[in-house]
Short mmCIF file of N, CA, C and O in Angstrom, two decimals:
data_model
loop_
_atom_site.label_atom_id
_atom_site.label_comp_id
_atom_site.label_asym_id
_atom_site.label_seq_id
_atom_site.Cartn_x
_atom_site.Cartn_y
_atom_site.Cartn_z
N MET A 34 -8.59 -24.28 -1.60
CA MET A 34 -9.65 -23.42 -1.10
C MET A 34 -9.19 -21.95 -1.02
O MET A 34 -9.96 -21.06 -1.31
N GLU A 35 -7.94 -21.75 -0.60
CA GLU A 35 -7.42 -20.39 -0.48
C GLU A 35 -7.43 -19.67 -1.83
O GLU A 35 -7.72 -18.48 -1.89
N ASP A 36 -7.09 -20.42 -2.88
CA ASP A 36 -7.08 -19.81 -4.21
C ASP A 36 -8.47 -19.36 -4.63
O ASP A 36 -8.62 -18.31 -5.26
N ILE A 37 -9.47 -20.12 -4.29
CA ILE A 37 -10.85 -19.76 -4.65
C ILE A 37 -11.28 -18.50 -3.92
O ILE A 37 -11.86 -17.59 -4.51
N VAL A 38 -10.97 -18.41 -2.64
CA VAL A 38 -11.29 -17.22 -1.86
C VAL A 38 -10.56 -16.01 -2.44
O VAL A 38 -11.12 -14.92 -2.59
N TRP A 39 -9.29 -16.20 -2.79
CA TRP A 39 -8.50 -15.13 -3.40
C TRP A 39 -9.17 -14.62 -4.67
O TRP A 39 -9.32 -13.43 -4.87
N PHE A 40 -9.59 -15.53 -5.53
CA PHE A 40 -10.24 -15.14 -6.78
C PHE A 40 -11.59 -14.47 -6.53
O PHE A 40 -11.94 -13.51 -7.22
N ILE A 41 -12.34 -14.97 -5.55
CA ILE A 41 -13.65 -14.37 -5.22
C ILE A 41 -13.48 -12.93 -4.77
O ILE A 41 -14.32 -12.08 -5.04
N ILE A 42 -12.38 -12.62 -4.12
CA ILE A 42 -12.11 -11.26 -3.66
C ILE A 42 -11.47 -10.41 -4.76
O ILE A 42 -11.91 -9.29 -5.04
N MET A 43 -10.46 -10.94 -5.42
CA MET A 43 -9.65 -10.13 -6.33
C MET A 43 -10.31 -9.86 -7.69
O MET A 43 -10.12 -8.78 -8.24
N VAL A 44 -11.03 -10.80 -8.23
CA VAL A 44 -11.63 -10.58 -9.55
C VAL A 44 -12.62 -9.41 -9.50
O VAL A 44 -12.53 -8.49 -10.32
N PRO A 45 -13.57 -9.38 -8.55
CA PRO A 45 -14.46 -8.21 -8.51
C PRO A 45 -13.73 -6.90 -8.22
O PRO A 45 -14.06 -5.86 -8.80
N CYS A 46 -12.74 -6.93 -7.32
CA CYS A 46 -11.99 -5.70 -7.02
C CYS A 46 -11.25 -5.19 -8.25
O CYS A 46 -11.27 -4.00 -8.54
N SER A 47 -10.60 -6.08 -8.96
CA SER A 47 -9.88 -5.69 -10.17
C SER A 47 -10.87 -5.22 -11.24
O SER A 47 -10.62 -4.23 -11.94
N ALA A 48 -11.97 -5.92 -11.35
CA ALA A 48 -12.97 -5.58 -12.37
C ALA A 48 -13.59 -4.21 -12.14
O ALA A 48 -13.89 -3.50 -13.10
N VAL A 49 -13.76 -3.82 -10.89
CA VAL A 49 -14.34 -2.51 -10.60
C VAL A 49 -13.52 -1.40 -11.24
O VAL A 49 -14.06 -0.51 -11.92
N PHE A 50 -12.20 -1.44 -11.09
CA PHE A 50 -11.35 -0.39 -11.65
C PHE A 50 -11.28 -0.48 -13.17
O PHE A 50 -11.20 0.54 -13.85
N THR A 51 -11.33 -1.69 -13.70
CA THR A 51 -11.36 -1.86 -15.15
C THR A 51 -12.65 -1.30 -15.72
O THR A 51 -12.65 -0.59 -16.74
N ILE A 52 -13.76 -1.57 -15.07
CA ILE A 52 -15.07 -1.06 -15.51
C ILE A 52 -15.12 0.45 -15.42
O ILE A 52 -15.65 1.11 -16.32
N ILE A 53 -14.55 1.02 -14.37
CA ILE A 53 -14.48 2.49 -14.27
C ILE A 53 -13.70 3.04 -15.45
O ILE A 53 -14.09 4.04 -16.06
N GLY A 54 -12.59 2.40 -15.81
CA GLY A 54 -11.79 2.84 -16.94
C GLY A 54 -12.55 2.77 -18.25
O GLY A 54 -12.52 3.71 -19.05
N ILE A 55 -13.25 1.68 -18.48
CA ILE A 55 -14.03 1.53 -19.71
C ILE A 55 -15.18 2.54 -19.74
O ILE A 55 -15.45 3.16 -20.77
N TYR A 56 -15.82 2.71 -18.60
CA TYR A 56 -16.92 3.67 -18.51
C TYR A 56 -16.43 5.09 -18.80
O TYR A 56 -17.04 5.83 -19.57
N ALA A 57 -15.30 5.46 -18.19
CA ALA A 57 -14.74 6.80 -18.41
C ALA A 57 -14.36 6.98 -19.87
O ALA A 57 -14.62 8.03 -20.46
N TRP A 58 -13.75 5.99 -20.46
CA TRP A 58 -13.30 6.05 -21.85
C TRP A 58 -14.48 6.32 -22.79
O TRP A 58 -14.37 7.08 -23.74
N ASN A 59 -15.62 5.68 -22.53
CA ASN A 59 -16.77 5.76 -23.42
C ASN A 59 -17.79 6.83 -23.06
O ASN A 59 -18.75 7.05 -23.80
N ARG A 60 -17.59 7.48 -21.96
CA ARG A 60 -18.55 8.48 -21.48
C ARG A 60 -18.58 9.70 -22.40
O ARG A 60 -17.54 10.13 -22.91
N LYS A 61 -19.76 10.25 -22.64
CA LYS A 61 -19.92 11.42 -23.51
C LYS A 61 -19.69 12.73 -22.75
O LYS A 61 -19.20 13.69 -23.30
N LYS A 62 -20.06 12.75 -21.48
CA LYS A 62 -19.82 13.92 -20.64
C LYS A 62 -18.53 13.70 -19.86
O LYS A 62 -18.10 12.57 -19.68
N PRO A 63 -17.91 14.77 -19.37
CA PRO A 63 -16.63 14.61 -18.66
C PRO A 63 -16.74 13.72 -17.42
O PRO A 63 -17.69 13.83 -16.64
N MET A 64 -15.79 12.84 -17.29
CA MET A 64 -15.72 11.93 -16.14
C MET A 64 -15.14 12.68 -14.95
O MET A 64 -14.22 13.48 -15.10
N TRP A 65 -15.65 12.43 -13.80
CA TRP A 65 -15.16 13.03 -12.57
C TRP A 65 -14.13 12.10 -11.93
O TRP A 65 -13.99 10.95 -12.32
N PHE A 66 -13.45 12.58 -10.93
CA PHE A 66 -12.47 11.75 -10.22
C PHE A 66 -12.90 11.51 -8.78
O PHE A 66 -12.93 10.39 -8.32
N TRP A 67 -13.21 12.56 -8.06
CA TRP A 67 -13.56 12.45 -6.65
C TRP A 67 -15.04 12.10 -6.50
O TRP A 67 -15.87 12.60 -7.24
N ALA A 68 -15.35 11.27 -5.55
CA ALA A 68 -16.75 10.91 -5.29
C ALA A 68 -17.51 12.17 -4.88
O ALA A 68 -17.04 12.96 -4.06
N GLY A 69 -18.65 12.37 -5.48
CA GLY A 69 -19.48 13.51 -5.14
C GLY A 69 -19.16 14.76 -5.92
O GLY A 69 -19.88 15.75 -5.84
N SER A 70 -18.07 14.76 -6.69
CA SER A 70 -17.73 15.95 -7.48
C SER A 70 -18.21 15.76 -8.91
O SER A 70 -18.50 14.65 -9.34
N THR A 71 -18.30 16.85 -9.63
CA THR A 71 -18.67 16.79 -11.04
C THR A 71 -17.71 17.67 -11.83
O THR A 71 -17.11 18.59 -11.29
N VAL A 72 -17.60 17.37 -13.11
CA VAL A 72 -16.80 18.17 -14.02
C VAL A 72 -17.76 18.60 -15.12
O VAL A 72 -18.34 17.77 -15.81
N GLU A 73 -17.93 19.90 -15.26
CA GLU A 73 -18.85 20.42 -16.27
C GLU A 73 -18.19 20.40 -17.65
O GLU A 73 -16.97 20.53 -17.75
N GLU A 74 -19.01 20.23 -18.68
CA GLU A 74 -18.48 20.22 -20.05
C GLU A 74 -17.77 21.53 -20.38
O GLU A 74 -16.80 21.54 -21.13
N SER A 75 -18.24 22.62 -19.80
CA SER A 75 -17.62 23.93 -20.07
C SER A 75 -16.20 24.03 -19.49
O SER A 75 -15.43 24.88 -19.90
N GLU A 76 -15.86 23.15 -18.54
CA GLU A 76 -14.54 23.16 -17.92
C GLU A 76 -13.49 22.48 -18.79
O GLU A 76 -12.29 22.71 -18.61
N ILE A 77 -13.92 21.63 -19.73
CA ILE A 77 -13.01 20.78 -20.49
C ILE A 77 -13.02 21.18 -21.96
O ILE A 77 -14.08 21.28 -22.57
N ALA A 78 -11.83 21.37 -22.53
CA ALA A 78 -11.72 21.79 -23.93
C ALA A 78 -12.04 20.64 -24.89
O ALA A 78 -12.73 20.84 -25.88
N ASP A 79 -11.53 19.43 -24.63
CA ASP A 79 -11.75 18.27 -25.50
C ASP A 79 -12.23 17.11 -24.62
O ASP A 79 -11.42 16.37 -24.06
N VAL A 80 -13.55 16.97 -24.53
CA VAL A 80 -14.14 16.00 -23.61
C VAL A 80 -13.74 14.57 -23.97
O VAL A 80 -13.40 13.78 -23.09
N SER A 81 -13.76 14.21 -25.25
CA SER A 81 -13.45 12.83 -25.61
C SER A 81 -11.98 12.49 -25.29
O SER A 81 -11.70 11.40 -24.78
N ALA A 82 -11.05 13.39 -25.55
CA ALA A 82 -9.65 13.14 -25.22
C ALA A 82 -9.46 13.10 -23.70
O ALA A 82 -8.70 12.26 -23.19
N TYR A 83 -10.14 13.97 -23.00
CA TYR A 83 -10.08 13.99 -21.53
C TYR A 83 -10.58 12.66 -20.97
O TYR A 83 -9.95 12.06 -20.10
N ASN A 84 -11.71 12.17 -21.50
CA ASN A 84 -12.27 10.91 -21.01
C ASN A 84 -11.39 9.72 -21.38
O ASN A 84 -11.26 8.78 -20.58
N ARG A 85 -10.79 9.73 -22.56
CA ARG A 85 -9.87 8.64 -22.93
C ARG A 85 -8.67 8.61 -21.98
O ARG A 85 -8.26 7.54 -21.53
N ALA A 86 -8.12 9.77 -21.69
CA ALA A 86 -6.98 9.84 -20.76
C ALA A 86 -7.39 9.36 -19.37
O ALA A 86 -6.66 8.62 -18.70
N ASN A 87 -8.57 9.78 -18.95
CA ASN A 87 -9.09 9.37 -17.65
C ASN A 87 -9.32 7.86 -17.61
O ASN A 87 -8.96 7.18 -16.65
N GLY A 88 -9.91 7.32 -18.68
CA GLY A 88 -10.14 5.88 -18.75
C GLY A 88 -8.85 5.09 -18.75
O GLY A 88 -8.72 4.07 -18.06
N LEU A 89 -7.86 5.57 -19.52
CA LEU A 89 -6.57 4.90 -19.56
C LEU A 89 -5.92 4.91 -18.18
O LEU A 89 -5.32 3.90 -17.77
N MET A 90 -6.04 6.00 -17.47
CA MET A 90 -5.49 6.10 -16.12
C MET A 90 -6.06 4.99 -15.23
O MET A 90 -5.31 4.30 -14.53
N TRP A 91 -7.37 4.79 -15.26
CA TRP A 91 -8.00 3.75 -14.44
C TRP A 91 -7.63 2.35 -14.90
O TRP A 91 -7.44 1.44 -14.08
N LEU A 92 -7.53 2.15 -16.22
CA LEU A 92 -7.14 0.83 -16.73
C LEU A 92 -5.73 0.47 -16.30
O LEU A 92 -5.47 -0.67 -15.89
N VAL A 93 -4.82 1.43 -16.36
CA VAL A 93 -3.44 1.18 -15.92
C VAL A 93 -3.41 0.88 -14.42
O VAL A 93 -2.69 0.00 -13.97
N PHE A 94 -4.23 1.60 -13.66
CA PHE A 94 -4.28 1.36 -12.21
C PHE A 94 -4.77 -0.06 -11.91
O PHE A 94 -4.34 -0.68 -10.94
N SER A 95 -5.66 -0.60 -12.74
CA SER A 95 -6.21 -1.93 -12.48
C SER A 95 -5.24 -3.06 -12.86
O SER A 95 -5.40 -4.18 -12.39
N LEU A 96 -4.25 -2.77 -13.70
CA LEU A 96 -3.33 -3.83 -14.15
C LEU A 96 -2.60 -4.56 -13.01
O LEU A 96 -2.57 -5.80 -13.02
N PRO A 97 -2.01 -3.87 -12.05
CA PRO A 97 -1.35 -4.61 -10.97
C PRO A 97 -2.32 -5.48 -10.17
O PRO A 97 -1.94 -6.55 -9.69
N LEU A 98 -3.56 -5.05 -10.07
CA LEU A 98 -4.55 -5.87 -9.36
C LEU A 98 -4.84 -7.15 -10.14
O LEU A 98 -4.93 -8.23 -9.55
N TRP A 99 -5.01 -7.02 -11.46
CA TRP A 99 -5.22 -8.22 -12.29
C TRP A 99 -3.99 -9.13 -12.24
O TRP A 99 -4.13 -10.35 -12.13
N LEU A 100 -2.81 -8.54 -12.32
CA LEU A 100 -1.59 -9.35 -12.25
C LEU A 100 -1.50 -10.11 -10.94
O LEU A 100 -1.20 -11.30 -10.92
N SER A 101 -1.78 -9.42 -9.84
CA SER A 101 -1.71 -10.08 -8.54
C SER A 101 -2.75 -11.19 -8.41
O SER A 101 -2.52 -12.17 -7.73
N THR A 102 -3.89 -11.01 -9.08
CA THR A 102 -4.93 -12.04 -9.05
C THR A 102 -4.38 -13.37 -9.54
O THR A 102 -4.64 -14.42 -8.94
N PHE A 103 -3.61 -13.34 -10.61
CA PHE A 103 -3.12 -14.58 -11.20
C PHE A 103 -1.74 -14.98 -10.71
O PHE A 103 -1.42 -16.17 -10.65
N ILE A 104 -0.92 -14.01 -10.33
CA ILE A 104 0.41 -14.33 -9.80
C ILE A 104 0.30 -15.05 -8.46
O ILE A 104 1.19 -15.84 -8.11
N GLU A 105 -0.77 -14.84 -7.75
CA GLU A 105 -0.96 -15.49 -6.45
C GLU A 105 -0.89 -17.01 -6.58
O GLU A 105 -0.45 -17.69 -5.65
N LEU A 106 -1.28 -17.55 -7.71
CA LEU A 106 -1.19 -19.00 -7.91
C LEU A 106 0.26 -19.48 -7.89
O LEU A 106 0.55 -20.61 -7.52
N TRP A 107 1.16 -18.59 -8.28
CA TRP A 107 2.58 -18.92 -8.35
C TRP A 107 3.31 -18.50 -7.08
O TRP A 107 4.12 -19.25 -6.54
N ASN A 108 3.03 -17.25 -6.60
CA ASN A 108 3.77 -16.72 -5.45
C ASN A 108 2.91 -15.70 -4.71
O ASN A 108 2.67 -14.60 -5.21
N GLU A 109 2.49 -16.07 -3.51
CA GLU A 109 1.61 -15.20 -2.71
C GLU A 109 2.29 -13.90 -2.30
O GLU A 109 1.65 -12.85 -2.27
N ILE A 110 3.56 -13.96 -1.99
CA ILE A 110 4.30 -12.77 -1.54
C ILE A 110 4.36 -11.73 -2.64
O ILE A 110 4.14 -10.53 -2.41
N VAL A 111 4.66 -12.15 -3.86
CA VAL A 111 4.74 -11.22 -4.98
C VAL A 111 3.36 -10.60 -5.23
O VAL A 111 3.24 -9.40 -5.49
N ALA A 112 2.32 -11.42 -5.13
CA ALA A 112 0.95 -10.91 -5.34
C ALA A 112 0.61 -9.85 -4.30
O ALA A 112 0.06 -8.79 -4.63
N LEU A 113 0.92 -10.12 -3.05
CA LEU A 113 0.65 -9.14 -1.99
C LEU A 113 1.49 -7.88 -2.17
O LEU A 113 1.01 -6.77 -1.91
N PHE A 114 2.72 -8.03 -2.62
CA PHE A 114 3.57 -6.88 -2.89
C PHE A 114 2.96 -6.00 -3.97
O PHE A 114 2.95 -4.78 -3.87
N LEU A 115 2.44 -6.62 -5.04
CA LEU A 115 1.80 -5.85 -6.12
C LEU A 115 0.59 -5.07 -5.61
O LEU A 115 0.40 -3.91 -5.97
N ILE A 116 -0.20 -5.70 -4.78
CA ILE A 116 -1.38 -5.02 -4.24
C ILE A 116 -0.95 -3.86 -3.35
O ILE A 116 -1.48 -2.75 -3.45
N ALA A 117 0.03 -4.11 -2.49
CA ALA A 117 0.52 -3.05 -1.60
C ALA A 117 1.11 -1.90 -2.40
O ALA A 117 0.84 -0.72 -2.11
N ALA A 118 1.88 -2.21 -3.43
CA ALA A 118 2.48 -1.17 -4.26
C ALA A 118 1.40 -0.37 -4.98
O ALA A 118 1.49 0.86 -5.09
N ASP A 119 0.38 -1.06 -5.46
CA ASP A 119 -0.71 -0.37 -6.16
C ASP A 119 -1.45 0.57 -5.20
O ASP A 119 -1.87 1.65 -5.61
N CYS A 120 -1.59 0.17 -3.96
CA CYS A 120 -2.27 1.02 -2.99
C CYS A 120 -1.38 2.15 -2.49
O CYS A 120 -1.79 3.31 -2.48
N VAL A 121 -0.18 1.82 -2.07
CA VAL A 121 0.71 2.80 -1.45
C VAL A 121 1.29 3.78 -2.48
O VAL A 121 1.38 4.97 -2.23
N ILE A 122 1.67 3.26 -3.63
CA ILE A 122 2.27 4.11 -4.67
C ILE A 122 1.22 4.51 -5.71
O ILE A 122 1.15 5.66 -6.12
N GLY A 123 0.41 3.55 -6.12
CA GLY A 123 -0.55 3.78 -7.20
C GLY A 123 -1.62 4.80 -6.90
O GLY A 123 -1.97 5.62 -7.76
N LEU A 124 -2.16 4.80 -5.69
CA LEU A 124 -3.22 5.76 -5.36
C LEU A 124 -2.73 7.20 -5.39
O LEU A 124 -3.38 8.05 -6.01
N PRO A 125 -1.59 7.53 -4.76
CA PRO A 125 -1.10 8.91 -4.88
C PRO A 125 -0.76 9.28 -6.34
O PRO A 125 -1.03 10.39 -6.78
N VAL A 126 -0.18 8.33 -7.07
CA VAL A 126 0.13 8.59 -8.47
C VAL A 126 -1.16 8.83 -9.26
O VAL A 126 -1.21 9.71 -10.13
N LEU A 127 -2.20 8.10 -8.94
CA LEU A 127 -3.50 8.28 -9.58
C LEU A 127 -3.99 9.72 -9.40
O LEU A 127 -4.46 10.35 -10.36
N MET A 128 -3.86 10.24 -8.21
CA MET A 128 -4.29 11.62 -7.95
C MET A 128 -3.45 12.63 -8.72
O MET A 128 -3.98 13.58 -9.28
N ILE A 129 -2.16 12.40 -8.77
CA ILE A 129 -1.27 13.30 -9.51
C ILE A 129 -1.57 13.25 -11.00
O ILE A 129 -1.66 14.29 -11.66
N VAL A 130 -1.75 12.06 -11.53
CA VAL A 130 -2.04 11.91 -12.96
C VAL A 130 -3.38 12.57 -13.30
O VAL A 130 -3.49 13.26 -14.32
N TYR A 131 -4.37 12.39 -12.43
CA TYR A 131 -5.66 13.01 -12.71
C TYR A 131 -5.52 14.54 -12.75
O TYR A 131 -6.09 15.20 -13.63
N LYS A 132 -4.78 15.10 -11.80
CA LYS A 132 -4.58 16.56 -11.80
C LYS A 132 -3.94 17.02 -13.10
O LYS A 132 -4.32 18.05 -13.65
N ARG A 133 -2.98 16.25 -13.60
CA ARG A 133 -2.33 16.60 -14.87
C ARG A 133 -3.31 16.49 -16.04
O ARG A 133 -3.29 17.32 -16.94
N ILE A 134 -4.12 15.45 -16.04
CA ILE A 134 -5.13 15.28 -17.10
C ILE A 134 -6.09 16.47 -17.07
O ILE A 134 -6.38 17.07 -18.10
N TYR A 135 -6.58 16.79 -15.88
CA TYR A 135 -7.54 17.89 -15.75
C TYR A 135 -6.92 19.20 -16.23
O TYR A 135 -7.53 19.96 -16.99
N THR A 136 -5.68 19.46 -15.81
CA THR A 136 -4.99 20.69 -16.20
C THR A 136 -4.76 20.73 -17.72
O THR A 136 -4.95 21.77 -18.34
N LYS A 137 -4.39 19.62 -18.29
CA LYS A 137 -4.11 19.56 -19.72
C LYS A 137 -5.36 19.85 -20.57
O LYS A 137 -5.27 20.54 -21.56
N TYR A 138 -6.51 19.35 -20.13
CA TYR A 138 -7.72 19.49 -20.94
C TYR A 138 -8.66 20.58 -20.44
O TYR A 138 -9.75 20.76 -20.99
N LYS A 139 -8.23 21.33 -19.43
CA LYS A 139 -9.06 22.40 -18.89
C LYS A 139 -9.23 23.49 -19.95
O LYS A 139 -8.27 23.88 -20.61
N ALA A 140 -10.48 23.96 -20.10
CA ALA A 140 -10.79 24.96 -21.12
C ALA A 140 -10.23 26.33 -20.75
O ALA A 140 -10.01 26.68 -19.65
#
């Protein structure tokens, strides 16, 4: 039963970040990072490259979540460690990487 609850929670959570990555990758207008903010096309020199980098950033962020989803069947501690690392280390790294992406593609 615990495994089913784990999957019910982790699959949608992991999928959200994967979907954001795919959406960003395929978006025609520049993808934003912060909720409520926008990035104008005039701000970005190469929108498609900017969006691919942004999408890749989100896809990489979702990988530890997907890994923990399935590793939990083998070892709960390792799965929880992956989630904690993704939150504690991954979120700040996500912000730093986005700043670099924005700076690199800024017009």
